[in-house]
JSON list of C-alpha atoms in Angstrom, two decimals:
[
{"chain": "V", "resi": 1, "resn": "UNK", "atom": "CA", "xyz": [46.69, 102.31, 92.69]},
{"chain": "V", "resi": 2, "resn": "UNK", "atom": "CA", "xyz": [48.86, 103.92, 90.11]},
{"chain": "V", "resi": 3, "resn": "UNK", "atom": "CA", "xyz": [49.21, 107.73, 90.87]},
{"chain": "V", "resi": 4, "resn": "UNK", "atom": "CA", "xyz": [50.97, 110.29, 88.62]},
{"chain": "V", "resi": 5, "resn": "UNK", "atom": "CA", "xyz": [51.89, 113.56, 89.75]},
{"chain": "V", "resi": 6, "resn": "UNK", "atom": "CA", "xyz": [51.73, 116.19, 87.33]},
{"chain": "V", "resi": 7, "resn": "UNK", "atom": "CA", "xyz": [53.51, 120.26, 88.63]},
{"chain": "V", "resi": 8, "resn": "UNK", "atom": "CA", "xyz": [53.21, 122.73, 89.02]},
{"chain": "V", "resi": 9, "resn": "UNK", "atom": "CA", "xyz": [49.27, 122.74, 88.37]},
{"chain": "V", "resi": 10, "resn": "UNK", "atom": "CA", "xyz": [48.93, 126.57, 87.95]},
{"chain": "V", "resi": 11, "resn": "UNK", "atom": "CA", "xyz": [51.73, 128.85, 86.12]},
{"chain": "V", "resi": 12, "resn": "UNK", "atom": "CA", "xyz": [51.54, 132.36, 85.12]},
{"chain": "V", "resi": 13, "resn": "UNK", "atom": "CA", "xyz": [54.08, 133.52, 82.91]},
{"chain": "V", "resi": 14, "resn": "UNK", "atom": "CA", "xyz": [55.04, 136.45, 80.87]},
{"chain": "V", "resi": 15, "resn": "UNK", "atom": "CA", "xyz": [55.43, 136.11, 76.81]},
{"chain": "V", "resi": 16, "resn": "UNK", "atom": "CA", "xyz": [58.71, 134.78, 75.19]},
{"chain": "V", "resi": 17, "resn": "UNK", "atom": "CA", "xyz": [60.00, 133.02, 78.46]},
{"chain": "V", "resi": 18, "resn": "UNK", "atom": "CA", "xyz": [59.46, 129.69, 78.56]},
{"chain": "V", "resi": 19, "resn": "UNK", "atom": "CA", "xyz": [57.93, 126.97, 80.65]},
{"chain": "V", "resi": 20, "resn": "UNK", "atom": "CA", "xyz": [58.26, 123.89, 82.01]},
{"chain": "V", "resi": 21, "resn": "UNK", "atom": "CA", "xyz": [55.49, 121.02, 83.07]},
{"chain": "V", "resi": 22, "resn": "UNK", "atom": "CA", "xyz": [57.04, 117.80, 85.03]},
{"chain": "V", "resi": 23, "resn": "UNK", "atom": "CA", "xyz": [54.72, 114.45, 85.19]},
{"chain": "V", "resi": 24, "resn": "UNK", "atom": "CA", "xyz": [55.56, 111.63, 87.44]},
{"chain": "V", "resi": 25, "resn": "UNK", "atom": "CA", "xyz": [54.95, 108.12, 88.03]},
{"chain": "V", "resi": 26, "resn": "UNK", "atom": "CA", "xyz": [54.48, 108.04, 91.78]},
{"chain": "V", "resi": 27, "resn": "UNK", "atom": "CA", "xyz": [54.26, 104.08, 92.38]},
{"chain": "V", "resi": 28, "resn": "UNK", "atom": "CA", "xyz": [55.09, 102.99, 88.74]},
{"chain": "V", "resi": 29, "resn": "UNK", "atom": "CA", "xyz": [56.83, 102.94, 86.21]},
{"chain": "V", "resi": 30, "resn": "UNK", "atom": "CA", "xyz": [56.27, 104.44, 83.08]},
{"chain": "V", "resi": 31, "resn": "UNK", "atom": "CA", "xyz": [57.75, 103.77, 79.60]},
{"chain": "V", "resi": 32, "resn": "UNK", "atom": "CA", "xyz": [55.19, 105.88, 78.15]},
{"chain": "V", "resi": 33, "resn": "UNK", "atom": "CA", "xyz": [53.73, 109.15, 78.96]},
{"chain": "V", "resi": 34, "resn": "UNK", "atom": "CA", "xyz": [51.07, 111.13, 76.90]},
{"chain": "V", "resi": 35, "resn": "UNK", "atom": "CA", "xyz": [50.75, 114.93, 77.07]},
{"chain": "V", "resi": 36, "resn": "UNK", "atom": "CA", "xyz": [47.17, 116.18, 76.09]},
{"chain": "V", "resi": 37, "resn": "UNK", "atom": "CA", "xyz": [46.32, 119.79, 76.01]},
{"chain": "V", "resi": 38, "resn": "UNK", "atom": "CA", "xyz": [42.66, 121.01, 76.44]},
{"chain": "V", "resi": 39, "resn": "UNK", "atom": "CA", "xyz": [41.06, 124.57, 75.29]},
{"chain": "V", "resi": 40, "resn": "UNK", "atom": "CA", "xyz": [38.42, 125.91, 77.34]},
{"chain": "V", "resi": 41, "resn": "UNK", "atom": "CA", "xyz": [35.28, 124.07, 77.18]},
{"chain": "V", "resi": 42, "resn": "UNK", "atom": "CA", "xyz": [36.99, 121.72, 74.30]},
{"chain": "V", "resi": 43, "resn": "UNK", "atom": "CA", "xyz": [38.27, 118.00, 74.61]},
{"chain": "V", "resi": 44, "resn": "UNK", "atom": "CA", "xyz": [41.76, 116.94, 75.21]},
{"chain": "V", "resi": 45, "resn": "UNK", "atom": "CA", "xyz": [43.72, 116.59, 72.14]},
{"chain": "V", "resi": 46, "resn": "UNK", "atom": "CA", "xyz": [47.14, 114.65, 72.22]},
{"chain": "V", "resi": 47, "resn": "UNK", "atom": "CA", "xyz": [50.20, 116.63, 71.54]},
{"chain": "V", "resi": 48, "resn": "UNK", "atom": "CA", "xyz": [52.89, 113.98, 71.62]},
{"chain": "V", "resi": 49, "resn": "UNK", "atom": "CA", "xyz": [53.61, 110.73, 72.92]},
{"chain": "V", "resi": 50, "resn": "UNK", "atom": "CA", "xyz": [56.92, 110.70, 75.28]},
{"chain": "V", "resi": 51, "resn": "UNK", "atom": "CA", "xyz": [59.01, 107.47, 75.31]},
{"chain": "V", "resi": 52, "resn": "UNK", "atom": "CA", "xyz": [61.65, 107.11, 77.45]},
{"chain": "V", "resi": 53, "resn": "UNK", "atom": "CA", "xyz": [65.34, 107.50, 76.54]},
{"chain": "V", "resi": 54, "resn": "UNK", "atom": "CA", "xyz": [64.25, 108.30, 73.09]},
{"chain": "V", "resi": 55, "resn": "UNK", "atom": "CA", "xyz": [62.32, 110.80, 71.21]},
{"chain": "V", "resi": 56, "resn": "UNK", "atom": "CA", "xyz": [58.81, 111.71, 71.29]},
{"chain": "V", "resi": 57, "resn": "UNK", "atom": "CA", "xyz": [56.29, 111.05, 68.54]},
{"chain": "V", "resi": 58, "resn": "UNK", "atom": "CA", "xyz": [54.48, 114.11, 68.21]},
{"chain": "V", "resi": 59, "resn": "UNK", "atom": "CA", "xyz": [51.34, 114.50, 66.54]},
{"chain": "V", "resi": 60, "resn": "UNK", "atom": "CA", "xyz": [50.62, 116.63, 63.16]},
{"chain": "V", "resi": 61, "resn": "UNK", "atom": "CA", "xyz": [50.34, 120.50, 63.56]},
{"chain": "V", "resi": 62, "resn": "UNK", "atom": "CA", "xyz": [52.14, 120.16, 66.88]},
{"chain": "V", "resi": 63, "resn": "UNK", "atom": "CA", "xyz": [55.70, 122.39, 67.26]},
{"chain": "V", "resi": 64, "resn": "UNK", "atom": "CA", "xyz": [58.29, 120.21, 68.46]},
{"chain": "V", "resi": 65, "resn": "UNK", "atom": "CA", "xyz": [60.75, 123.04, 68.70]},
{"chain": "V", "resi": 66, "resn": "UNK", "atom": "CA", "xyz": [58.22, 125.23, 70.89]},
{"chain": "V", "resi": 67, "resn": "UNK", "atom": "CA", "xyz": [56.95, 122.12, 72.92]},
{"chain": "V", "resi": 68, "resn": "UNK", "atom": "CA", "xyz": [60.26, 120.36, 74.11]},
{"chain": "V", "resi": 69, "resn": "UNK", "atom": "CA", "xyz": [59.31, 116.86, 76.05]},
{"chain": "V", "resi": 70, "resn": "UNK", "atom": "CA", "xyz": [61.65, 114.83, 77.39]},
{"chain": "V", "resi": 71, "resn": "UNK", "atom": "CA", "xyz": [61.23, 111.67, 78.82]},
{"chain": "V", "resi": 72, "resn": "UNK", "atom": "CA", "xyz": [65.27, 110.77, 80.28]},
{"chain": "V", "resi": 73, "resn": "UNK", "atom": "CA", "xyz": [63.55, 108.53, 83.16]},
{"chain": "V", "resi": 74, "resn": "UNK", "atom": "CA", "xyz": [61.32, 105.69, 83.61]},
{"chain": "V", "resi": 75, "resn": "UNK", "atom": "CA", "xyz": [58.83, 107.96, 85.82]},
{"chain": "V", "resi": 76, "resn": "UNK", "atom": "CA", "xyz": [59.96, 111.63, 84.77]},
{"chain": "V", "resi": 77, "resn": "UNK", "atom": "CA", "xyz": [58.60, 112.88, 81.73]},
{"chain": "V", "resi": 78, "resn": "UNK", "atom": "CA", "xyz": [58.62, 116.99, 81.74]},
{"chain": "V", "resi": 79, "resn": "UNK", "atom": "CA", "xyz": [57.04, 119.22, 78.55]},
{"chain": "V", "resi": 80, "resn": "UNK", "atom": "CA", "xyz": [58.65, 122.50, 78.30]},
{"chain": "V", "resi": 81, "resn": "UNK", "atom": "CA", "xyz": [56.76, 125.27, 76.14]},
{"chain": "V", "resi": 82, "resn": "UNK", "atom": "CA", "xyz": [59.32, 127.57, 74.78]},
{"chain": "V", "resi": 83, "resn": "UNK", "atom": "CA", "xyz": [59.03, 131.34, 73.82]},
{"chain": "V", "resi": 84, "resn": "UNK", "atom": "CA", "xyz": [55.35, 130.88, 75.33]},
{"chain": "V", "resi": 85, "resn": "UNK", "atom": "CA", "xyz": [52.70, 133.33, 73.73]},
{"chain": "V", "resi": 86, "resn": "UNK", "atom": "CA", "xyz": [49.16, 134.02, 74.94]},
{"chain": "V", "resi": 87, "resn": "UNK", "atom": "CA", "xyz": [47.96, 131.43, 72.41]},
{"chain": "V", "resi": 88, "resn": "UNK", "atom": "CA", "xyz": [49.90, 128.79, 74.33]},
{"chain": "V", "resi": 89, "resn": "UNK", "atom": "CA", "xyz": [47.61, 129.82, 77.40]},
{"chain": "V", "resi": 90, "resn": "UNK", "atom": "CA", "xyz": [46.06, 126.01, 78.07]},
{"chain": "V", "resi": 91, "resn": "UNK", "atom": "CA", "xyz": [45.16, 123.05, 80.41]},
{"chain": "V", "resi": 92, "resn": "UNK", "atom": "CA", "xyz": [47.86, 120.61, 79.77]},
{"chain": "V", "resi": 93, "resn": "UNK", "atom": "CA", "xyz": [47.57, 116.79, 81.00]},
{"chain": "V", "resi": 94, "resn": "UNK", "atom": "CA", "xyz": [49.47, 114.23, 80.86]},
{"chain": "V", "resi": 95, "resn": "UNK", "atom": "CA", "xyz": [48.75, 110.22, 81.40]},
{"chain": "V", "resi": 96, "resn": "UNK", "atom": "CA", "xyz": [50.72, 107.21, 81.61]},
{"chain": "V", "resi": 97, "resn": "UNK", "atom": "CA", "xyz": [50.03, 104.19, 81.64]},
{"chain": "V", "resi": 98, "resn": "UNK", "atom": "CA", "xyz": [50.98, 101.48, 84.46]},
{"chain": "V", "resi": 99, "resn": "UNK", "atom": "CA", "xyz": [53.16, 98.49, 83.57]},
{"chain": "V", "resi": 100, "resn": "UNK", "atom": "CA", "xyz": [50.40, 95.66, 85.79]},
{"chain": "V", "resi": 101, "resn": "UNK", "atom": "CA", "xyz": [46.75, 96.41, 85.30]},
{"chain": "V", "resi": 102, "resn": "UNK", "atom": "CA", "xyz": [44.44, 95.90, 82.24]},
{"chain": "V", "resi": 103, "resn": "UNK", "atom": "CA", "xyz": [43.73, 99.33, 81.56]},
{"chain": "V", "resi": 104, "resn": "UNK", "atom": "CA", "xyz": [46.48, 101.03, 82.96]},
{"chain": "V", "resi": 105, "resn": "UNK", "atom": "CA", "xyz": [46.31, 104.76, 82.00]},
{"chain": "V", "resi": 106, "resn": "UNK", "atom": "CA", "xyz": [46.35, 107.62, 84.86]},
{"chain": "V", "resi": 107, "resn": "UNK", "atom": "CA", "xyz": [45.77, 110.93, 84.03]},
{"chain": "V", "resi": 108, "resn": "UNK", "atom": "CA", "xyz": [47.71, 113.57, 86.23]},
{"chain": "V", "resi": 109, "resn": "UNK", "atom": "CA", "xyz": [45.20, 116.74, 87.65]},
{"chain": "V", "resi": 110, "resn": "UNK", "atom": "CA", "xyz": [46.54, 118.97, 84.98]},
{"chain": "V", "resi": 111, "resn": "UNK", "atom": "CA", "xyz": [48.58, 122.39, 84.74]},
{"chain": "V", "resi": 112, "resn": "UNK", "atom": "CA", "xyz": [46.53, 125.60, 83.85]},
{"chain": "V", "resi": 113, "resn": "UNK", "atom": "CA", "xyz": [49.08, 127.67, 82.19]},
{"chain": "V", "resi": 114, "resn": "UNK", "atom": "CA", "xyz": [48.58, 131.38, 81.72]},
{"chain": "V", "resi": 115, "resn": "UNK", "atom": "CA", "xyz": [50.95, 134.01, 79.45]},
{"chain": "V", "resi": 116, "resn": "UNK", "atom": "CA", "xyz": [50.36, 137.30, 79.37]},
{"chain": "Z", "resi": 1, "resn": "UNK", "atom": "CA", "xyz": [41.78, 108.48, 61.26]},
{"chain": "Z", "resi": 2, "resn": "UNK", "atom": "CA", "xyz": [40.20, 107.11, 64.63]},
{"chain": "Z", "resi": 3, "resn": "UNK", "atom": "CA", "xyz": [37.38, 109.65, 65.86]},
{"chain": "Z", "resi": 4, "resn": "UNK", "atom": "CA", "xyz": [35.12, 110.02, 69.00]},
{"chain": "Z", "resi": 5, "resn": "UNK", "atom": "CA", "xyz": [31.69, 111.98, 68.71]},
{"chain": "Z", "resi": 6, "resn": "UNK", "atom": "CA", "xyz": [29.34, 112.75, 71.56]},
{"chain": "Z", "resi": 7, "resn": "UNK", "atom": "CA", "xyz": [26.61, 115.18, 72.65]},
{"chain": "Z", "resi": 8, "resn": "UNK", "atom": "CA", "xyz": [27.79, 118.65, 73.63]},
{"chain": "Z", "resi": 9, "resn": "UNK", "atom": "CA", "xyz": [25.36, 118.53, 76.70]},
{"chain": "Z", "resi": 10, "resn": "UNK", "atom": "CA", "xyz": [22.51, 116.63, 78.40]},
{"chain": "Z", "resi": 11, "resn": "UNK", "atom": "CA", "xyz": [20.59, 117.79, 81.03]},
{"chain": "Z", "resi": 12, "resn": "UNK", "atom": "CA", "xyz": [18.50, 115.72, 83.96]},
{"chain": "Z", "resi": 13, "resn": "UNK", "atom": "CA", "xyz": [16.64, 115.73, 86.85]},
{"chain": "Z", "resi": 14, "resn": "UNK", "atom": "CA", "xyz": [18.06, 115.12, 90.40]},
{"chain": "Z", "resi": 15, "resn": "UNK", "atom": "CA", "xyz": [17.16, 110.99, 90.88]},
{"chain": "Z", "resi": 16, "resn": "UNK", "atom": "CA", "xyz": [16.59, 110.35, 87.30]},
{"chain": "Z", "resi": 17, "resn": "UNK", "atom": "CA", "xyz": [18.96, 108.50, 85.17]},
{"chain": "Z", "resi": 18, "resn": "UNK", "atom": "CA", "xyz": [21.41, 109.71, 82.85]},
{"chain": "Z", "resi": 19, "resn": "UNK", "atom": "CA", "xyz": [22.62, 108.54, 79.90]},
{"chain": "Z", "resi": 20, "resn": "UNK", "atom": "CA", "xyz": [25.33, 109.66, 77.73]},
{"chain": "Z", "resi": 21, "resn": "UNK", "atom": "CA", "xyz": [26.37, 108.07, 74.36]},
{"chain": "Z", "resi": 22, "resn": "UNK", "atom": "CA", "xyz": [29.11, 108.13, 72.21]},
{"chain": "Z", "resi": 23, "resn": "UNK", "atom": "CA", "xyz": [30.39, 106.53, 69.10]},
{"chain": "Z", "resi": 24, "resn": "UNK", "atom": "CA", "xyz": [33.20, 105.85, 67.53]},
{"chain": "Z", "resi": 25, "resn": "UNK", "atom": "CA", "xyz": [35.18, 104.86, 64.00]},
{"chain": "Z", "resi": 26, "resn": "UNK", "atom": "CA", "xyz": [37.99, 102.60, 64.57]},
{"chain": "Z", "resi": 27, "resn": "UNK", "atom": "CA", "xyz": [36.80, 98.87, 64.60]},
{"chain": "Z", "resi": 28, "resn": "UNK", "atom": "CA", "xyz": [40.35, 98.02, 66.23]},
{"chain": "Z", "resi": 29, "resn": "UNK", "atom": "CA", "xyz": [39.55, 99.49, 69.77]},
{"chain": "Z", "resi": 30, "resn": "UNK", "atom": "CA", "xyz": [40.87, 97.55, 72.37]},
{"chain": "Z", "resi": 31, "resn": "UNK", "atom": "CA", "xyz": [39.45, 99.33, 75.39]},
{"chain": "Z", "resi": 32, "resn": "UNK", "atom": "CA", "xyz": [36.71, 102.09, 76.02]},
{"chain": "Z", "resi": 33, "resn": "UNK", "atom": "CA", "xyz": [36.79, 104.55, 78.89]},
{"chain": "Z", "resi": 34, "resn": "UNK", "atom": "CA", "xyz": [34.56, 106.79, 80.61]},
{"chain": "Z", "resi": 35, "resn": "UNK", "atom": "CA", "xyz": [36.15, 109.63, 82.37]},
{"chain": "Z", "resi": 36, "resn": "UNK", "atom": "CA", "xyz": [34.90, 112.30, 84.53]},
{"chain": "Z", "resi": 37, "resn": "UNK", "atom": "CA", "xyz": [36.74, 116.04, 84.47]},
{"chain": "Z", "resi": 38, "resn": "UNK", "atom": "CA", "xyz": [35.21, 117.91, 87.35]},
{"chain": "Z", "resi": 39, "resn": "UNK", "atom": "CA", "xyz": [35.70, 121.83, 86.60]},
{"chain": "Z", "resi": 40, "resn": "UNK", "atom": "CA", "xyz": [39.81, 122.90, 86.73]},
{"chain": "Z", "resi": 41, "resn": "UNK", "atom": "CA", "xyz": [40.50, 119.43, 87.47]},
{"chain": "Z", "resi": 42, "resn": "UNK", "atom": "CA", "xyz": [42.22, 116.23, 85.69]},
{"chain": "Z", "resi": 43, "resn": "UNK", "atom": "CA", "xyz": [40.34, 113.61, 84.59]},
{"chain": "Z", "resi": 44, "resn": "UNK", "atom": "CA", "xyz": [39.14, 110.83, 86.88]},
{"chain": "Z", "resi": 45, "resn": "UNK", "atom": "CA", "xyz": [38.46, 107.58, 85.32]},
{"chain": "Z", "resi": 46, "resn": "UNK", "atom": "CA", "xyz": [35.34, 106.48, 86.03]},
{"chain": "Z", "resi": 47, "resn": "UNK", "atom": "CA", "xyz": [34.95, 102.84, 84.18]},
{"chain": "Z", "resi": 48, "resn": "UNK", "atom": "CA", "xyz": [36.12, 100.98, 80.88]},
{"chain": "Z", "resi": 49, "resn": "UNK", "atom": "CA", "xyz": [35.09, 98.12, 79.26]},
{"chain": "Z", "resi": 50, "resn": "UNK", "atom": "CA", "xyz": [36.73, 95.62, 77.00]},
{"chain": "Z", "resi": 51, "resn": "UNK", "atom": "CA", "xyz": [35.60, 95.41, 73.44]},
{"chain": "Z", "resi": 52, "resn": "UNK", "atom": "CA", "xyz": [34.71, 91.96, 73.64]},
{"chain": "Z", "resi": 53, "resn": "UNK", "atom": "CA", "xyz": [32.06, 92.92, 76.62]},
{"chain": "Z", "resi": 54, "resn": "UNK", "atom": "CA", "xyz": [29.12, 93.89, 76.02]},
{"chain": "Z", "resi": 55, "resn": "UNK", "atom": "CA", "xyz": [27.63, 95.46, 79.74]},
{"chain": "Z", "resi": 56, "resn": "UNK", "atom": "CA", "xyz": [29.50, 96.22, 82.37]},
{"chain": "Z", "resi": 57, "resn": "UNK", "atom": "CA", "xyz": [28.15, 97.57, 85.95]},
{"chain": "Z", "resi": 58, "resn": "UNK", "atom": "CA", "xyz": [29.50, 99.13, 88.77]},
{"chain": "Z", "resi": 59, "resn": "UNK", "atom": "CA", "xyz": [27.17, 100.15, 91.30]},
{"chain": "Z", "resi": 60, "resn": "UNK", "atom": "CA", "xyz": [25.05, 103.43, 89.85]},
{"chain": "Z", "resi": 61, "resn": "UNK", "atom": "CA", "xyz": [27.04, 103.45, 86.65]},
{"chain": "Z", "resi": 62, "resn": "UNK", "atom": "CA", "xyz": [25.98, 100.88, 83.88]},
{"chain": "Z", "resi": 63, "resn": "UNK", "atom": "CA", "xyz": [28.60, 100.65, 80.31]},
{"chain": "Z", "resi": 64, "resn": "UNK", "atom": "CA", "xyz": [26.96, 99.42, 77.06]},
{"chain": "Z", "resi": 65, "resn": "UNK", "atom": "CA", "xyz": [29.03, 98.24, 73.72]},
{"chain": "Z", "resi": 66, "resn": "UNK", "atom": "CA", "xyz": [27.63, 97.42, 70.75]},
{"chain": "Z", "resi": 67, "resn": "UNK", "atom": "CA", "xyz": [30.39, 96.58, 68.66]},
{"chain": "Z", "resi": 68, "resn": "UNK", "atom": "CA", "xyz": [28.79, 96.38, 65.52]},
{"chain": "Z", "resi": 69, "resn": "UNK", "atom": "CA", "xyz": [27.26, 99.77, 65.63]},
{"chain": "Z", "resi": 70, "resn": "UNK", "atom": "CA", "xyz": [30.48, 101.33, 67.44]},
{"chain": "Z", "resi": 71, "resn": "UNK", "atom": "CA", "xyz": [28.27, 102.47, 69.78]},
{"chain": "Z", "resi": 72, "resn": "UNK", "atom": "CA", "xyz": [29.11, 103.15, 73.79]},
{"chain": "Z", "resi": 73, "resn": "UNK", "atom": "CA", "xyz": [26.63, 104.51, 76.50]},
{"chain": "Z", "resi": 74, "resn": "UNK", "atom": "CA", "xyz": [27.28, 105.33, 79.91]},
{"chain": "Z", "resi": 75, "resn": "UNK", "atom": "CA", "xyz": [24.46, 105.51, 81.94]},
{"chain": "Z", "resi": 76, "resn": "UNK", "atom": "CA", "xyz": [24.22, 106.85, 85.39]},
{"chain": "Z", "resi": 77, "resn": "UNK", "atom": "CA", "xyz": [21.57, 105.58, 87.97]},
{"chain": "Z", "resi": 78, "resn": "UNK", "atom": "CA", "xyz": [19.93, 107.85, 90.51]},
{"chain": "Z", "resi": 79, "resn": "UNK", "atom": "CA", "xyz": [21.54, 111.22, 88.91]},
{"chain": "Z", "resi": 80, "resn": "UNK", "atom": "CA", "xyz": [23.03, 113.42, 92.17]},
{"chain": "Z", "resi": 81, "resn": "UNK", "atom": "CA", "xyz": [24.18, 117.22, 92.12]},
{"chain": "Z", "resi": 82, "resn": "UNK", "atom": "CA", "xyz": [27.76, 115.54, 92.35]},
{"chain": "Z", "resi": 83, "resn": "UNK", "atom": "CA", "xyz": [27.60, 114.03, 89.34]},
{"chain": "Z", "resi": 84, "resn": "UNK", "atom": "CA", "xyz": [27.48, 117.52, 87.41]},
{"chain": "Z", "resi": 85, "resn": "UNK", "atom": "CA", "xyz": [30.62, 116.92, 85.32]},
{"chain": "Z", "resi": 86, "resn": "UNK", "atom": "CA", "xyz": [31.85, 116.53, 81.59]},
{"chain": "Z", "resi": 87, "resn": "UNK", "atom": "CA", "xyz": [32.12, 113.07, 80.92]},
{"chain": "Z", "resi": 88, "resn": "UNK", "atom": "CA", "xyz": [34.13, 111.73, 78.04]},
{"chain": "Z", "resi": 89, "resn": "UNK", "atom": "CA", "xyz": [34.28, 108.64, 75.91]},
{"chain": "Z", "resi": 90, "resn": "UNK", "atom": "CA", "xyz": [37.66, 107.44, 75.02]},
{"chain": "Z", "resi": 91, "resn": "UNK", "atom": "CA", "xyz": [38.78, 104.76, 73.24]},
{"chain": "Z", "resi": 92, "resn": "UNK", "atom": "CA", "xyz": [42.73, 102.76, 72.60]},
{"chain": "Z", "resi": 93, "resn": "UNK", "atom": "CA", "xyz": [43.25, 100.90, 69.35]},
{"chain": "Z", "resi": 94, "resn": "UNK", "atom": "CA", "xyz": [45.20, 98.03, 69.58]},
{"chain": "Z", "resi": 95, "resn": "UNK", "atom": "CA", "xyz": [46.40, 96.93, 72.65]},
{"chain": "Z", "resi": 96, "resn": "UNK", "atom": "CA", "xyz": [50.89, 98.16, 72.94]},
{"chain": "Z", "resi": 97, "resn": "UNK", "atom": "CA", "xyz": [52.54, 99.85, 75.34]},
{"chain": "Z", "resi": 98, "resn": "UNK", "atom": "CA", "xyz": [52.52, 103.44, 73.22]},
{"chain": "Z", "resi": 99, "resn": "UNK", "atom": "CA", "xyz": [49.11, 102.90, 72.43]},
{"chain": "Z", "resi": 100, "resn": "UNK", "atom": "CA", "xyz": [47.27, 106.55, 72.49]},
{"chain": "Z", "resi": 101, "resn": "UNK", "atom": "CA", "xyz": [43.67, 107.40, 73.63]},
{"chain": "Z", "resi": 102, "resn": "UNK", "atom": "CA", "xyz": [41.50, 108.94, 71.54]},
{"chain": "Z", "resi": 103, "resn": "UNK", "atom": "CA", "xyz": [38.46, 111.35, 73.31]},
{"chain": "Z", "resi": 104, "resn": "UNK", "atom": "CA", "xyz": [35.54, 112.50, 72.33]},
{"chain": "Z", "resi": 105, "resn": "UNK", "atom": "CA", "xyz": [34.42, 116.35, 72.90]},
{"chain": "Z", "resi": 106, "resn": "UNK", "atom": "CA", "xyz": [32.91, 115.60, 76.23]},
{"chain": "Z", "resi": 107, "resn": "UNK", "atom": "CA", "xyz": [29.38, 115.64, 77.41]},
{"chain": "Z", "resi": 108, "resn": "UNK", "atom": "CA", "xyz": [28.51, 118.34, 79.97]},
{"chain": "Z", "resi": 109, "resn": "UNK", "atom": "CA", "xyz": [26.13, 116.66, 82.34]},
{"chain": "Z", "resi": 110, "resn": "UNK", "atom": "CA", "xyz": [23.92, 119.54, 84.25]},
{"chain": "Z", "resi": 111, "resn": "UNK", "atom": "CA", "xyz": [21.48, 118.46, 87.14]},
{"chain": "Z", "resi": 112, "resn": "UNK", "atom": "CA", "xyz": [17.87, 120.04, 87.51]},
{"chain": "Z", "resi": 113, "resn": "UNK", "atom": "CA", "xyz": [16.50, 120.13, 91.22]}
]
């Protein structure tokens, strides 16, 4: 079945260096990718939408300056949190969905990121 | 906009059967999901259905739709210790290929001996 492969899934890092989150399509490919982030305890809420060879759609309230996506292949999509604070400390997911199949979205296992 | 509610928590008894609901706001859904995040994990998906369904089973796990009501319920048959989870709803609006899912806040499903 479709697998996507989301690294590194842990990251400590210190504040005001910045970050970055790759997400692949193992056995697919994937025009779209979704990147969700998730507070403790709290459901995931989409940060942007990342289309391939063009911009992402982000979603209101989210930084697109501080949360860089880039989507430059059909199953590489990578977010990169800039200038990370402790308030950017979060689960972040991201999901694609698979080209055959009628539901067609995988979720990767997620990347717990930590700044201190 | 399109919006997702569920219970916080629910609570049951090793064998019985557990049911989770969830509703939801936008009458264009496509496709509801059930997913299952196990704790510092992704999210597995664990069914869907098809808004024009109505049921759907697979093996212990049971889907209800009522349309009309916007209403979804998961139910889980013969409740085991592995099953302790949050599950959440989801649902996609019209079917495209940048079509974004939508979750609820989770259900934290806890399992009494």
């Amino acid at each position: 079945g479709a697998v996507v492969s989301q690294h590194p899934s842990w990251v400590i890092c210190k504040s005001g260096t910045s970050v970055k989150i790759e997400c692949r399509s193992l056995d697919f490919q994937a025009t779209t990718m979704f990147w969700y982030r998730q507070f403790p305890k709290q459901s995931l809420m989409l940060m942007a939408t990342s289309n391939e060879g063009s911009k992402a759609t982000y979603e209101q309230g989210v930084e697109k300056d501080k949360f860089l996506i880039n989507h430059a292949s059909l199953t590489l999509s990578t977010l990169t949190v800039t200038s990370a604070h402790p308030e950017d400390s979060s689960f972040y997911i991201c999901s694609a969905r698979a080209e055959t199949g009628a539901y067609g979205y995988t979720f990767g296992s997620g990347t717990r990121l930590t700044v201190v | 906009g399109e919006d997702v509610e569920q219970s916080l928590f629910l609570s049951v008894r090793e064998g019985d059967s557990s049911v989770i609901n969830c509703t939801y706001t936008d009458s264009s859904s496509t496709y509801l999901y059930w997913y299952k995040q196990e704790p510092g994990a992704g999210l597995q998906l664990l069914t869907y259905i098809f808004s024009n369904m109505d049921m759907k089973q697979d093996q212990r796990l049971t889907v209800l739709l009522n349309k009309k009501d916007k209403h979804l319920s998961l139910r889980i048959a013969d409740t085991q210790t592995g099953d302790s989870a949050i599950y959440f709803c989801a649902e996609r609006g019209q079917d495209s290929s940048a079509s974004k899912i939508i979750f609820g806040s989770g259900t934290r499903l806890s399992i009494r001996p």
